[in-house]
PDB file of C-alpha atoms in Angstrom:
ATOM      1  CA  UNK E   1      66.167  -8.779 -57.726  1.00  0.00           C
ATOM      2  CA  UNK E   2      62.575  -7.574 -56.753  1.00  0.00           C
ATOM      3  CA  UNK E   3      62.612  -4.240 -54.851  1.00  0.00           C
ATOM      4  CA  UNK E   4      59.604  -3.422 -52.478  1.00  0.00           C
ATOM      5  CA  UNK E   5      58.271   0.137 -52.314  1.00  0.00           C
ATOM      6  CA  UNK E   6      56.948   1.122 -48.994  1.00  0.00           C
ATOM      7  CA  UNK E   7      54.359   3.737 -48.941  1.00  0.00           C
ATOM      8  CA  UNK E   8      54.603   6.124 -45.514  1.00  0.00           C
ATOM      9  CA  UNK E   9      50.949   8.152 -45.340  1.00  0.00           C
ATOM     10  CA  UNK E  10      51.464  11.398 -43.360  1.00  0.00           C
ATOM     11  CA  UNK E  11      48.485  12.277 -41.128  1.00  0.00           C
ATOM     12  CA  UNK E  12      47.883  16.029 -40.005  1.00  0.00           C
ATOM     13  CA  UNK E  13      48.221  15.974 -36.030  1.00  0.00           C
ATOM     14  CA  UNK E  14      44.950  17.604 -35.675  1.00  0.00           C
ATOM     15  CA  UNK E  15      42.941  15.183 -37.877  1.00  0.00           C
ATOM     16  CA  UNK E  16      44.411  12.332 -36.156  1.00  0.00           C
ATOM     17  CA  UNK E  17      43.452  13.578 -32.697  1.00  0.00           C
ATOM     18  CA  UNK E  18      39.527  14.587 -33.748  1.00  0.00           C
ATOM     19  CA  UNK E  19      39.908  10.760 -35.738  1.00  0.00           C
ATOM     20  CA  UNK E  20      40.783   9.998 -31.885  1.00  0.00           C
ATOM     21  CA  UNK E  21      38.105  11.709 -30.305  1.00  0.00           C
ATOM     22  CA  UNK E  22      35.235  10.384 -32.417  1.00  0.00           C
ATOM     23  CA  UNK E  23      36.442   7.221 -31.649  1.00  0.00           C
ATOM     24  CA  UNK E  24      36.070   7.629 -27.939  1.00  0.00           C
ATOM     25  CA  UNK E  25      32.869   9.472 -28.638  1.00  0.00           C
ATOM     26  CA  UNK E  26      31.433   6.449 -30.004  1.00  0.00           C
ATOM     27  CA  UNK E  27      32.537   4.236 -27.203  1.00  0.00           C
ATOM     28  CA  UNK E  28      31.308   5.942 -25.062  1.00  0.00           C
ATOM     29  CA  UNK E  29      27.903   6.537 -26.407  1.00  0.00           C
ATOM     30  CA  UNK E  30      27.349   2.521 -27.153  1.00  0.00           C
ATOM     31  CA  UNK E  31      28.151   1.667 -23.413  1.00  0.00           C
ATOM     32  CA  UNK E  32      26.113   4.535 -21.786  1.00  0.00           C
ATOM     33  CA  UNK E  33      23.071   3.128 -20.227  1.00  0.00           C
ATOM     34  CA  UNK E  34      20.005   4.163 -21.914  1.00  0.00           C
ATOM     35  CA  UNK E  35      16.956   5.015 -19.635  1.00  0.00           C
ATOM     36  CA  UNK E  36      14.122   2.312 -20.318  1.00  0.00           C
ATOM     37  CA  UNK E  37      11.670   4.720 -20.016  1.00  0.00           C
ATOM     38  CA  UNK E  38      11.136   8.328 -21.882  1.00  0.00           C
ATOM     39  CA  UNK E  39       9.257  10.264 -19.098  1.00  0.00           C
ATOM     40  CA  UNK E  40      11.528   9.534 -16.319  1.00  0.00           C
ATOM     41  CA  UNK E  41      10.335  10.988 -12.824  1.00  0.00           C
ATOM     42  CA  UNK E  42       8.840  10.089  -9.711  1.00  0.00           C
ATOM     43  CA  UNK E  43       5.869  11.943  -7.788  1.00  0.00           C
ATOM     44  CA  UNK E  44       5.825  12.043  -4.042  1.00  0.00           C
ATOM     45  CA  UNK E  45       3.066  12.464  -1.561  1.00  0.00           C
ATOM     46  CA  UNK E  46       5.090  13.929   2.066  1.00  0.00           C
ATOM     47  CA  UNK E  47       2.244  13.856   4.473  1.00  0.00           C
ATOM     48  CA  UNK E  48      -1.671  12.349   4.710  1.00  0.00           C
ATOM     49  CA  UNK E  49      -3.624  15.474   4.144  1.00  0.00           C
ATOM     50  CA  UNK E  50      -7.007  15.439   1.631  1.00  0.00           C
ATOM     51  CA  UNK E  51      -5.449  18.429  -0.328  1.00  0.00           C
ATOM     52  CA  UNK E  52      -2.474  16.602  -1.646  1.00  0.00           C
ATOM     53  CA  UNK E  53      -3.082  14.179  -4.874  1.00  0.00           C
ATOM     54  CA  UNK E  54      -2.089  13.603  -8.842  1.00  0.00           C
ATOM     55  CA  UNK E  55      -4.719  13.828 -11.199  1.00  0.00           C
ATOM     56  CA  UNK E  56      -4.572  11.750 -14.545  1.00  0.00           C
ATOM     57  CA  UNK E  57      -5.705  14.079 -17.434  1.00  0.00           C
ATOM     58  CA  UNK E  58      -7.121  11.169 -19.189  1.00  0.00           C
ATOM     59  CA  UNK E  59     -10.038   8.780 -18.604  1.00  0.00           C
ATOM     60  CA  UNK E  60     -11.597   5.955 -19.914  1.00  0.00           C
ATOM     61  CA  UNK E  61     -13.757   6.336 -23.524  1.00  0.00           C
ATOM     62  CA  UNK E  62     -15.467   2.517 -23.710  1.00  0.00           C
ATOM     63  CA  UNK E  63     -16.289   0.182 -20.976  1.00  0.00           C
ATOM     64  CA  UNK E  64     -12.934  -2.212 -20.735  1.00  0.00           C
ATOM     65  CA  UNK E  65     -13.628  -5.546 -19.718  1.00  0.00           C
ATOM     66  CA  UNK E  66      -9.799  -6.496 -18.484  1.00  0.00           C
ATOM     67  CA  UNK E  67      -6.591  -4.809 -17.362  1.00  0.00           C
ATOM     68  CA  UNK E  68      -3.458  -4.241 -15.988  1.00  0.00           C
ATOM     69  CA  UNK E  69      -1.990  -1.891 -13.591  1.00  0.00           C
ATOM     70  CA  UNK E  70       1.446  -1.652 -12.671  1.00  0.00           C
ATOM     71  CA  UNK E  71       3.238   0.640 -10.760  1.00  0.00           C
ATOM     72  CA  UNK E  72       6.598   1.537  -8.459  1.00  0.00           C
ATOM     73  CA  UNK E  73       6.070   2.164  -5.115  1.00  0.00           C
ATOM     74  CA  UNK E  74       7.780   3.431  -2.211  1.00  0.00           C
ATOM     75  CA  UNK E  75       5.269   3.851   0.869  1.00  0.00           C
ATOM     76  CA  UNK E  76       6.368   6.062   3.793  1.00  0.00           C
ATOM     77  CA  UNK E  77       6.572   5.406   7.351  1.00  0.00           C
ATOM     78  CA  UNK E  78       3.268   4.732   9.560  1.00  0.00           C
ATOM     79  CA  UNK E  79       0.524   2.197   9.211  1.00  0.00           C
ATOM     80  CA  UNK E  80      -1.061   1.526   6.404  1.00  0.00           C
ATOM     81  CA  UNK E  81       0.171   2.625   2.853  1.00  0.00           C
ATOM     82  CA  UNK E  82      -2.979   4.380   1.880  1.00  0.00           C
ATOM     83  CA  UNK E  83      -4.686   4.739  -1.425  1.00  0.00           C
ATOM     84  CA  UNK E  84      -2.079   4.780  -4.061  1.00  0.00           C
ATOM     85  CA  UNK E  85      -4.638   4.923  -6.816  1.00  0.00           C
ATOM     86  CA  UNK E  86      -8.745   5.302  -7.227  1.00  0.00           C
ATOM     87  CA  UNK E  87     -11.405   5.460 -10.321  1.00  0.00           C
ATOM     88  CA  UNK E  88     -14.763   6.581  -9.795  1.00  0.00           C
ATOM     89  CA  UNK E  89     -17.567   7.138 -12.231  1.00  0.00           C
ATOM     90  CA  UNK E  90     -20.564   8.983 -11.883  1.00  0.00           C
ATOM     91  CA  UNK E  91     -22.877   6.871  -9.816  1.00  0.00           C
ATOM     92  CA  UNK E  92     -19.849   4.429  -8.255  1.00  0.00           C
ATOM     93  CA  UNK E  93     -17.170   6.374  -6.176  1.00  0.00           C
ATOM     94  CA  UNK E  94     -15.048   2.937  -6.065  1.00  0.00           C
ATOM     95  CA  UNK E  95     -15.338   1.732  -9.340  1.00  0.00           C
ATOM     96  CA  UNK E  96     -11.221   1.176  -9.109  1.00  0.00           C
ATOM     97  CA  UNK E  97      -9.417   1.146  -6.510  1.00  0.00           C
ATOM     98  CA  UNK E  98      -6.453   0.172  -4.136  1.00  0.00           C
ATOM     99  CA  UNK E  99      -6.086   0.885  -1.087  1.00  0.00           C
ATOM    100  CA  UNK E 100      -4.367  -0.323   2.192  1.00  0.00           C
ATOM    101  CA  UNK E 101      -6.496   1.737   5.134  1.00  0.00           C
ATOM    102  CA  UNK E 102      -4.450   1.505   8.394  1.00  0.00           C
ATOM    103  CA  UNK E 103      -3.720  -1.821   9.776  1.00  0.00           C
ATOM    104  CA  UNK E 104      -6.071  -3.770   7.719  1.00  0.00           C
ATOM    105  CA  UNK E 105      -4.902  -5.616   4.366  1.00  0.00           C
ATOM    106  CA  UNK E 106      -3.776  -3.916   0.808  1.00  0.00           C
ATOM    107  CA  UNK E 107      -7.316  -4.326  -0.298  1.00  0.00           C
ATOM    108  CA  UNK E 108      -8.421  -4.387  -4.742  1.00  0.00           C
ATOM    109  CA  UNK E 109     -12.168  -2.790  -5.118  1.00  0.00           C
ATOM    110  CA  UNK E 110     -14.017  -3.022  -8.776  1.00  0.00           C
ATOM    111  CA  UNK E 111     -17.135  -1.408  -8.405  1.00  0.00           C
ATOM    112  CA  UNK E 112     -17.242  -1.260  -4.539  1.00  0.00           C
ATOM    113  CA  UNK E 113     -16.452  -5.027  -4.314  1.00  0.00           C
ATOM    114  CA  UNK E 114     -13.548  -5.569  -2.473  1.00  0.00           C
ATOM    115  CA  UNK E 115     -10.774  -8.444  -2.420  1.00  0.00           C
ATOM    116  CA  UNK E 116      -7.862  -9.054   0.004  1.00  0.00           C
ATOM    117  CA  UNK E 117      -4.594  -8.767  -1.707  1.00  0.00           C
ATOM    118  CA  UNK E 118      -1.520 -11.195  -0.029  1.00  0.00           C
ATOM    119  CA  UNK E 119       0.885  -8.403  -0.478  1.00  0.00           C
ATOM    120  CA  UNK E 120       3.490  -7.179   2.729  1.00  0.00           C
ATOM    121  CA  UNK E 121       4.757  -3.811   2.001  1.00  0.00           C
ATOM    122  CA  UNK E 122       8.175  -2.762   3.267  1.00  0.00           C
ATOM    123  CA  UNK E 123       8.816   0.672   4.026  1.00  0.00           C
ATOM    124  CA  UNK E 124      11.174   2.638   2.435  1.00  0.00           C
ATOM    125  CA  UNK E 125      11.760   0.129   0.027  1.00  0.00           C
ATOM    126  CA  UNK E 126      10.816   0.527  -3.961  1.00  0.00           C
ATOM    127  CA  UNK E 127       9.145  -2.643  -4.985  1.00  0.00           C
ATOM    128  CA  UNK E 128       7.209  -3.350  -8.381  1.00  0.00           C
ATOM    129  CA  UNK E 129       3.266  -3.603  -7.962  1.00  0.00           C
ATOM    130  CA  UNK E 130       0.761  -4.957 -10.599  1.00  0.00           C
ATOM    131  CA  UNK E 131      -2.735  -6.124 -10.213  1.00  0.00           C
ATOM    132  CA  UNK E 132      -4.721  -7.804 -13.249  1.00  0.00           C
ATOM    133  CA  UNK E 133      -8.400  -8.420 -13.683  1.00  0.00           C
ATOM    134  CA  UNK E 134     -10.987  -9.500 -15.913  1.00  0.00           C
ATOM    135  CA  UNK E 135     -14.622  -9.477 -16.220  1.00  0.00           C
ATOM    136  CA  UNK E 136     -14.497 -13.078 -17.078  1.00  0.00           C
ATOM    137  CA  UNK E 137     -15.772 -14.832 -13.436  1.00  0.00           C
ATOM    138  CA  UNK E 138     -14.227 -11.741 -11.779  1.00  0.00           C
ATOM    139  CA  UNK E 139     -11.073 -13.302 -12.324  1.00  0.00           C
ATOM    140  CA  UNK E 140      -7.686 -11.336 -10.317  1.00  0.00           C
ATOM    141  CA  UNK E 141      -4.007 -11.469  -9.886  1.00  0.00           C
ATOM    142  CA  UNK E 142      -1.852  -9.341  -7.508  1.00  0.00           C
ATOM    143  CA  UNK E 143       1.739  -9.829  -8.585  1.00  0.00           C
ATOM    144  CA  UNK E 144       4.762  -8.030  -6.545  1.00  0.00           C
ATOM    145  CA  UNK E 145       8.152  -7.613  -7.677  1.00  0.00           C
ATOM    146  CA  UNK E 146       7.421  -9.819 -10.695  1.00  0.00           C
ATOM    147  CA  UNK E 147       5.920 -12.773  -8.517  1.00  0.00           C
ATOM    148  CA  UNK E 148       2.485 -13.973  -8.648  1.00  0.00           C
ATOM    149  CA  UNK E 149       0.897 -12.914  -4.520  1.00  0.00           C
ATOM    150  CA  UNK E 150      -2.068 -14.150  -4.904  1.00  0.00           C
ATOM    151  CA  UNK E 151      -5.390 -14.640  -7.300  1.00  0.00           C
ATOM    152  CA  UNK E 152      -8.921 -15.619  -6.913  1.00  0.00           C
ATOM    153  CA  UNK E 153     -12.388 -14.802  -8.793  1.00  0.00           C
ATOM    154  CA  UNK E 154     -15.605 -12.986  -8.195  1.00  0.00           C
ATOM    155  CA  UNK E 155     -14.782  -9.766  -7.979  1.00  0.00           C
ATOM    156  CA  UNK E 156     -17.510  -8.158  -9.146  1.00  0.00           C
ATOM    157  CA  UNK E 157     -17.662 -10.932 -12.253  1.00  0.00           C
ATOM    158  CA  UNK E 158     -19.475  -9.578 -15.933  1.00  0.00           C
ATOM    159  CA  UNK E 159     -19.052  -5.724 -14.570  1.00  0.00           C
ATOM    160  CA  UNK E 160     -17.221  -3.738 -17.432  1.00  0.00           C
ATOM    161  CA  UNK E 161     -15.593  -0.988 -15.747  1.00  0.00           C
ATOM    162  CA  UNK E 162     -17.510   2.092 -16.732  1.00  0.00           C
ATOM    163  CA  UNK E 163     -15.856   4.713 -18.626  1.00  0.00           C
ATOM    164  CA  UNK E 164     -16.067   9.037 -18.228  1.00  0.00           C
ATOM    165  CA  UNK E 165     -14.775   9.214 -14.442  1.00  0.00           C
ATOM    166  CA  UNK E 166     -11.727  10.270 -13.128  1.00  0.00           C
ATOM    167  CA  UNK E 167      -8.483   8.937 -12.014  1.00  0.00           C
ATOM    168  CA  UNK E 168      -6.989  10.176  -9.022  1.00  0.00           C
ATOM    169  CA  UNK E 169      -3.550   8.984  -7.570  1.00  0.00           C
ATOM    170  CA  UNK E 170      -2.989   9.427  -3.943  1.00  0.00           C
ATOM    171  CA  UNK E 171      -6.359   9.642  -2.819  1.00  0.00           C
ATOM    172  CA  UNK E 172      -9.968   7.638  -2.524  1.00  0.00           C
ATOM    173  CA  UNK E 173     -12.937   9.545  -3.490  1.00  0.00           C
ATOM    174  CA  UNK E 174     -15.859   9.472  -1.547  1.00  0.00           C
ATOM    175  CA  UNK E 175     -17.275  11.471  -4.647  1.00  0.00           C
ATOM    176  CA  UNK E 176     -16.555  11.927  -8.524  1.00  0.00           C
ATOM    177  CA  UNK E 177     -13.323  13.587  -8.305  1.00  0.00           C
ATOM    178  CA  UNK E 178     -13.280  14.503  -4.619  1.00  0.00           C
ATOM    179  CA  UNK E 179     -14.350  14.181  -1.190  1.00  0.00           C
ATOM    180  CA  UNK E 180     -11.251  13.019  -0.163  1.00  0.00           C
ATOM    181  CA  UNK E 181     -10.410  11.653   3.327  1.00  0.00           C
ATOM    182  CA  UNK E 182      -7.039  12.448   4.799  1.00  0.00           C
ATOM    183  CA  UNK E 183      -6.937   9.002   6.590  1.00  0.00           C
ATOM    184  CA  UNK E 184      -7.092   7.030   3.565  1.00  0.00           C
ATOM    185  CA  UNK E 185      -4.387   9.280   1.477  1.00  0.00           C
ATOM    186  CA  UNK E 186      -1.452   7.993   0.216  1.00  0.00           C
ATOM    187  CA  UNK E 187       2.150   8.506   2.115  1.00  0.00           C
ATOM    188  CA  UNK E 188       5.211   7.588   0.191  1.00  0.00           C
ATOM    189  CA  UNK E 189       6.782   7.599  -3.384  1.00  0.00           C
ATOM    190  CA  UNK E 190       5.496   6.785  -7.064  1.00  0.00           C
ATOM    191  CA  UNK E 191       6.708   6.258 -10.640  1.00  0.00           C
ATOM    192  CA  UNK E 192       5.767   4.371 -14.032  1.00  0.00           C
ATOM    193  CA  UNK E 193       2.713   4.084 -13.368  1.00  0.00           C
ATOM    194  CA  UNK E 194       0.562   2.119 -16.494  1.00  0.00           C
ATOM    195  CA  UNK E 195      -2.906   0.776 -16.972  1.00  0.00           C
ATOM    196  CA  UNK E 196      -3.357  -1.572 -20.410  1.00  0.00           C
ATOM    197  CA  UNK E 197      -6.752  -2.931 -21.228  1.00  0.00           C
ATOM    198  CA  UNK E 198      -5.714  -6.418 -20.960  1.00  0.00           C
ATOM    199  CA  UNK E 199      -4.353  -9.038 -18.355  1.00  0.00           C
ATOM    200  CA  UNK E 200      -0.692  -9.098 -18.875  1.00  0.00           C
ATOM    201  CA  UNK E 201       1.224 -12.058 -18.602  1.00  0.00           C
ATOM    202  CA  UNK E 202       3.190 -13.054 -15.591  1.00  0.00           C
ATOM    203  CA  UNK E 203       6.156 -13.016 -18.748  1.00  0.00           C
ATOM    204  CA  UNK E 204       5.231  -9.501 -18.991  1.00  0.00           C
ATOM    205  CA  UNK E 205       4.876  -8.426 -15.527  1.00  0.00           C
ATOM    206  CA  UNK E 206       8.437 -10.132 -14.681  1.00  0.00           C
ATOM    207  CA  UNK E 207      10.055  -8.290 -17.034  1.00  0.00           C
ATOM    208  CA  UNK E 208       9.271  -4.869 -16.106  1.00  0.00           C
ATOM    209  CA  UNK E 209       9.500  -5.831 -12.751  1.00  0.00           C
ATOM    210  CA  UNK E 210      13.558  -7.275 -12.548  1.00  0.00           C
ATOM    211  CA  UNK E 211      14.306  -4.016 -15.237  1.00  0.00           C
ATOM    212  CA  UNK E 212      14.096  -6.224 -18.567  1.00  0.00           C
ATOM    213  CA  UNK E 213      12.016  -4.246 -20.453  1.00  0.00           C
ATOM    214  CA  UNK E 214       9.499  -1.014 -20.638  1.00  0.00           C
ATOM    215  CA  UNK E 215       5.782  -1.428 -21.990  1.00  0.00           C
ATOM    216  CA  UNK E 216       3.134   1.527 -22.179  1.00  0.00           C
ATOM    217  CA  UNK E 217      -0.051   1.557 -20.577  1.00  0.00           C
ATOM    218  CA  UNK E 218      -2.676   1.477 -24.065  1.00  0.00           C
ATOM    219  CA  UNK E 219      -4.833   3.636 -21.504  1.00  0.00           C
ATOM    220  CA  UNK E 220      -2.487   5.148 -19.110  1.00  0.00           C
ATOM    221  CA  UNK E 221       1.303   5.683 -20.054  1.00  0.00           C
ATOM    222  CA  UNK E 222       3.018   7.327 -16.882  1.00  0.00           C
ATOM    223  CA  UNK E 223       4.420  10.763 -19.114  1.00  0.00           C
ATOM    224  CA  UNK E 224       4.232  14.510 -17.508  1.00  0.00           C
ATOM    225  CA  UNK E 225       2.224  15.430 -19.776  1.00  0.00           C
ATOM    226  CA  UNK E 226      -0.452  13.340 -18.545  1.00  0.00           C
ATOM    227  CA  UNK E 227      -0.142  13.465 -14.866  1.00  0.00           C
ATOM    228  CA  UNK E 228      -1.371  16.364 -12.905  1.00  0.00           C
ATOM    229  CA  UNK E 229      -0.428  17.749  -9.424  1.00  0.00           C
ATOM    230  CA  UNK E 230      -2.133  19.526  -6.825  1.00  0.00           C
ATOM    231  CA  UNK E 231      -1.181  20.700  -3.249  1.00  0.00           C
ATOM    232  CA  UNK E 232       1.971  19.998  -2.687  1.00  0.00           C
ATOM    233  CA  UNK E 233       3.054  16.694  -4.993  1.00  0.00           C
ATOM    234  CA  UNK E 234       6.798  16.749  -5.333  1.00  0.00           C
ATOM    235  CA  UNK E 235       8.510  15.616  -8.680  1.00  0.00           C
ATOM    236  CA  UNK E 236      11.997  14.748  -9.037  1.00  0.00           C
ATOM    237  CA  UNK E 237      13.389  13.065 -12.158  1.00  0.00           C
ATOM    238  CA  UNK E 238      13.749   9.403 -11.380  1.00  0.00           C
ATOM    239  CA  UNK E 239      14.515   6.236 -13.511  1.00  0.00           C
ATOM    240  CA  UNK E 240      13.375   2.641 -10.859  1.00  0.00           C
ATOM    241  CA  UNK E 241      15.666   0.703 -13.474  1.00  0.00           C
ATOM    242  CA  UNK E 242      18.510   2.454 -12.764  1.00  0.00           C
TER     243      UNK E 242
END
């Protein structure tokens, strides 16, 4: 008659606790939700002054002859949300910018030219701006929230955008860095900011927009190191995906 020999396997109380524990360790780490983006934080702007503004410690090496920027936004109560973002270079004060001046339309300039953007702003409510343009017959794009606005060409069609000037956020300059007018300033919230030197597709531009993926800026990647803050800017740590 065959006998079977059962083996009992004694396990220390402590090891089979910390056996336990790095168990739940790992659960927990693969279900925590992972920020999409490594330079989490929003900046705000509290009041329309011409002291308060970010300054991007970068600017452009080459003429670019496309691009992309997107952007969260939050605008604040009152008319008009303001300048959110402006480029100027020596010789052209509006070489980029957007701006929405009081009751009048969110307006796109490239080099001073200026096109009417279909976009309605609600306040107090994040929502997911990109614009895209090309020197190619001045074409544009205004996309919000992942949906294609608007588009149209000649806006300032064959102009490369010059490179050496500065990027300001919050403000328009009347001058290379400055001049800034307190009625055109920016009231309300901003994160993730990114400029690429290409026209994104609206593939693309959904995705970051309904949270399904992060993609650096090539020329401007929205990280504290590169952002700048002057009179007042508040920064809180802030992920719009989550």
């Amino acid at each position: 008659m065959a006998t079977t020999t059962m083996a009992i396997i004694l396990v220390h109380p402590t090891t089979a606790s910390r056996r336990l524990q790095d168990l739940l360790a790992v659960d927990i780490t693969s279900t925590r939700k992972k920020p999409k983006s490594p330079d989490a934080f929003q900046i705000g702007f509290p009041m329309r002054t011409n002291y308060i503004y970010g300054k991007i410690k970068r600017t452009l090496l080459n003429e670019i002859f496309a691009l992309t920027v997107c952007l969260w936004i939050k605008g604040g109560s009152g008319p008009g949300l303001g300048t959110p973002f402006s480029y100027s270079v020596p010789g052209q004060a509006n070489e980029l910018v957007l701006i929405e001046w009081g009751n009048n339309p969110m307006e796109l300039l490239v080099n001073d030219k200026a096109v009417t953007l279909p976009m309605a702003m609600t306040d107090g409510k994040w929502q997911h701006l990109c614009v895209t343009w090309s020197t190619h017959d001045g074409h544009w794009e205004a996309f919000q929230d992942g949906v294609k606005r608007g588009s149209g060409e000649n806006l300032s069609a064959w102009h490369p955008i010059k490179p050496g000037g500065v990027f300001i956020l919050g403000q328009e300059q009347d001058a290379l860095g400055g001049r800034f007018d307190a009625t055109q300033s920016f009231v309300g919230e901003m994160s993730d900011l990114q400029l690429w030197s290409r026209v994104l597709t609206p593939n693309e531009i959904y995705s970051q927009a309904s949270c399904g993926g992060h993609m650096a800026g090539d020329l401007i990647s929205w990280t504290e190191a590169v952002v700048e803050l002057h009179g007042g800017v508040t920064k809180y740590p802030f992920d719009p995906c989550h």
